Amino acid sequence: NAGVTQTPKFRILKIGQSMTLQCTQDMNHNYMYWYRQDPGMGLKLIYYSVGAGITDKGEVPNGYNVSRSTTEDFPLRLELAAPSQTSVYFCASSSTGLNSPLHFGNGTRLTVT
Amino acid sequence: QQQVKQSPQSLIVQKGGISIINCAYENTAFDYFPWYQQFPGKGPALLIAIRPDVSEKKEGRFTISFNKSAKQFSLHIMDSQPGDSATYFCAASNAGNNRKLIWGLGTSLGVNP
């Protein structure tokens, strides 16, 4: 049972490039989330999804896009990368949206130079 | 505006000692208070959570104490072990809504052998 799997683990982008961070889960969870974690800043919610075909913005969505075509996959797209997007990105899932634990992947460390 | 204030930022204790991490919140509508543990290079994982209808919840060496009138809650780690060295995050949400979780900034705990 793999849980939540994120790829790649590390990536360096040049300013203006684009990329997709991949996230897949094998727990059949309806709820999925993308967070970014910056040193000393805790976790900030970027986007979330309550099921296939349904996504919504979180606290810091600017510069990102998501899609949810299947229950398992929730990719995060960065268009026109900026240095401010240098961060560690975590994908998470939960069985329900209320009072249920978030299951996190191991993160993607992204550097934009 | 930080709605969940976590302290201390870092903490070092001796093996066998008690580690105490405190969090304070402002929104009286919060009613779900989880603690997450994060090891280097990994995503956070739920450690223990509490609802405001109880003042204390214990799971093994980990205890959450909750003070509703003071709007504070704390994590106590008894008999701290080197394997407990990690970053700990408190969080809070209204109605246990995961997409509305507000995170503290984290406490880096080191336990000396």
XYZ file of C-alpha atoms in Angstrom:
226
model
C 0.000 0.000 0.000
C 1.870 3.073 -1.284
C -0.449 5.772 0.138
C 0.235 9.150 -1.481
C 3.021 9.219 -4.054
C 4.557 12.432 -5.368
C 6.944 12.859 -8.269
C 9.496 14.231 -8.829
C 11.264 14.505 -5.466
C 13.410 17.424 -6.584
C 13.290 19.849 -9.474
C 15.101 23.003 -10.531
C 13.285 25.338 -12.894
C 14.357 28.490 -14.623
C 12.162 31.562 -14.331
C 9.332 31.377 -16.843
C 9.424 27.610 -17.300
C 6.413 25.422 -16.578
C 6.056 22.042 -14.965
C 3.561 19.619 -13.499
C 3.927 18.082 -10.074
C 2.369 14.656 -10.002
C 0.357 13.203 -7.129
C -1.426 9.882 -6.968
C -3.084 8.036 -4.099
C -4.226 4.428 -3.825
C -6.541 4.754 -0.819
C -9.654 5.649 -2.844
C -9.900 8.963 -1.022
C -12.260 11.522 -2.465
C -10.539 14.522 -0.904
C -7.139 15.686 -2.118
C -5.087 18.777 -1.337
C -1.976 20.629 -2.435
C 0.064 22.503 0.156
C 3.260 24.463 -0.002
C 5.637 24.588 2.930
C 8.119 27.399 3.331
C 10.679 27.518 6.166
C 9.142 28.963 9.304
C 5.832 29.574 7.547
C 3.874 26.398 8.194
C 1.656 24.926 5.499
C -0.468 26.903 3.093
C -3.299 25.328 1.089
C -2.988 25.958 -2.644
C -5.894 23.957 -4.123
C -8.123 21.143 -3.035
C -10.561 18.698 -4.601
C -13.592 16.944 -3.132
C -13.851 14.419 -5.927
C -13.120 13.730 -9.564
C -13.991 16.744 -11.673
C -14.314 19.126 -8.715
C -11.554 21.499 -7.627
C -11.439 24.747 -5.714
C -8.951 27.367 -4.631
C -7.259 27.367 -1.289
C -5.411 30.141 0.470
C -2.605 30.746 -2.071
C -3.762 29.650 -5.574
C -2.136 32.342 -7.717
C 0.336 30.950 -10.236
C -0.985 27.397 -9.994
C -3.602 25.238 -11.666
C -4.976 21.799 -10.904
C -7.151 19.159 -12.483
C -8.831 16.042 -11.111
C -9.843 13.683 -13.886
C -9.681 10.555 -11.724
C -10.056 9.763 -8.031
C -6.410 8.710 -7.854
C -4.593 11.611 -9.506
C -4.360 15.296 -8.623
C -1.585 17.034 -10.597
C -0.471 20.580 -9.824
C 0.583 22.753 -12.741
C 2.967 25.693 -12.425
C 2.853 28.097 -15.338
C 5.572 30.717 -15.802
C 7.570 29.745 -12.725
C 8.734 32.575 -10.450
C 11.326 32.606 -7.637
C 8.465 33.084 -5.160
C 7.338 29.554 -6.036
C 10.515 28.065 -4.615
C 9.136 25.817 -1.903
C 8.418 22.276 -0.834
C 5.097 21.064 -2.204
C 3.026 18.439 -0.446
C 0.059 16.556 -1.762
C -2.371 15.062 0.741
C -5.573 13.070 0.747
C -8.315 12.279 3.234
C -11.242 9.894 3.260
C -13.699 12.610 4.165
C -13.499 16.375 4.426
C -14.312 16.468 8.114
C -12.337 15.265 11.131
C -10.343 12.778 9.099
C -6.556 12.577 9.014
C -4.651 14.063 6.135
C -2.305 11.544 4.508
C 0.672 13.342 3.022
C 3.141 12.378 0.349
C 6.858 12.958 0.872
C 6.928 16.210 -1.024
C 8.552 17.779 -4.070
C 11.335 20.270 -3.422
C 11.194 22.909 -6.161
C 13.757 25.618 -6.776
C 13.122 28.394 -9.291
C 16.217 30.332 -10.342
C -2.908 37.433 10.453
C -1.846 34.251 12.143
C -4.826 32.598 13.743
C -2.902 29.777 15.419
C 0.198 30.810 17.327
C 2.636 28.035 18.174
C 5.528 28.169 20.616
C 8.362 27.612 21.059
C 9.866 27.680 17.589
C 12.491 25.172 18.663
C 13.008 22.993 21.684
C 15.759 20.735 22.935
C 15.162 18.248 25.734
C 17.108 15.411 27.262
C 16.122 11.811 26.736
C 13.495 10.869 29.271
C 12.345 14.444 29.773
C 8.981 16.028 29.025
C 8.541 18.055 25.840
C 5.790 20.682 25.883
C 4.601 22.594 22.824
C 1.904 25.226 23.126
C -0.636 26.638 20.701
C -3.099 29.483 21.068
C -5.980 30.283 18.785
C -8.262 33.243 18.274
C -11.335 31.930 16.491
C -13.814 30.571 19.037
C -15.550 28.677 16.235
C -12.597 26.277 15.944
C -13.606 22.839 17.139
C -11.018 20.424 15.818
C -7.393 20.561 16.935
C -4.955 18.050 15.389
C -1.227 17.722 15.916
C 0.985 16.550 13.073
C 4.516 15.171 13.284
C 6.978 15.653 10.451
C 10.348 13.951 10.058
C 13.007 15.419 7.720
C 12.302 14.606 4.084
C 8.813 13.307 4.849
C 5.334 14.698 4.823
C 3.489 15.461 8.059
C 1.554 12.635 9.683
C -1.330 12.916 12.130
C -0.154 12.282 15.675
C -3.211 12.990 17.799
C -6.303 15.208 17.642
C -8.820 16.599 20.118
C -12.287 18.116 20.081
C -13.225 20.814 22.626
C -15.683 18.612 24.496
C -12.758 17.008 26.359
C -9.929 18.683 28.270
C -7.322 16.007 27.700
C -6.583 13.153 25.321
C -3.772 10.675 25.741
C -2.256 8.240 23.268
C 0.761 6.445 24.630
C 3.409 9.002 25.545
C 1.576 11.815 23.745
C -1.071 13.931 25.487
C -3.086 16.895 24.281
C -4.309 19.292 26.959
C -7.075 21.662 25.964
C -8.151 24.859 27.741
C -11.243 26.219 26.032
C -11.570 29.355 28.170
C -7.970 30.346 27.528
C -8.191 29.270 23.857
C -5.026 27.251 24.243
C -3.991 23.676 23.651
C -0.709 21.941 24.160
C 1.143 18.755 23.275
C 3.030 16.928 26.006
C 5.512 14.212 25.091
C 6.378 12.144 28.140
C 9.653 10.209 28.410
C 10.946 11.927 25.261
C 13.114 9.737 23.027
C 15.665 10.605 20.326
C 13.228 9.094 17.821
C 10.751 11.858 18.732
C 13.093 14.435 17.172
C 10.924 16.002 14.480
C 8.917 19.101 13.659
C 5.500 19.295 15.265
C 2.605 21.313 13.878
C -0.600 22.203 15.635
C -3.644 23.118 13.593
C -7.248 24.120 14.061
C -10.388 24.182 12.007
C -14.078 24.922 12.164
C -16.298 21.837 12.123
C -13.242 19.666 11.477
C -13.143 20.952 7.925
C -9.825 19.862 6.457
C -9.824 22.488 3.743
C -10.162 25.169 6.413
C -7.304 23.919 8.590
C -5.193 26.745 9.950
C -1.655 25.621 10.750
C 0.794 26.783 13.357
C 4.314 27.573 12.161
C 5.847 24.453 13.671
C 8.194 23.522 16.504
C 11.469 21.773 15.826
C 12.072 19.287 18.642
C 15.466 17.750 19.321
C 15.884 15.059 21.954
C 19.447 14.522 23.123
C 20.415 10.920 23.859
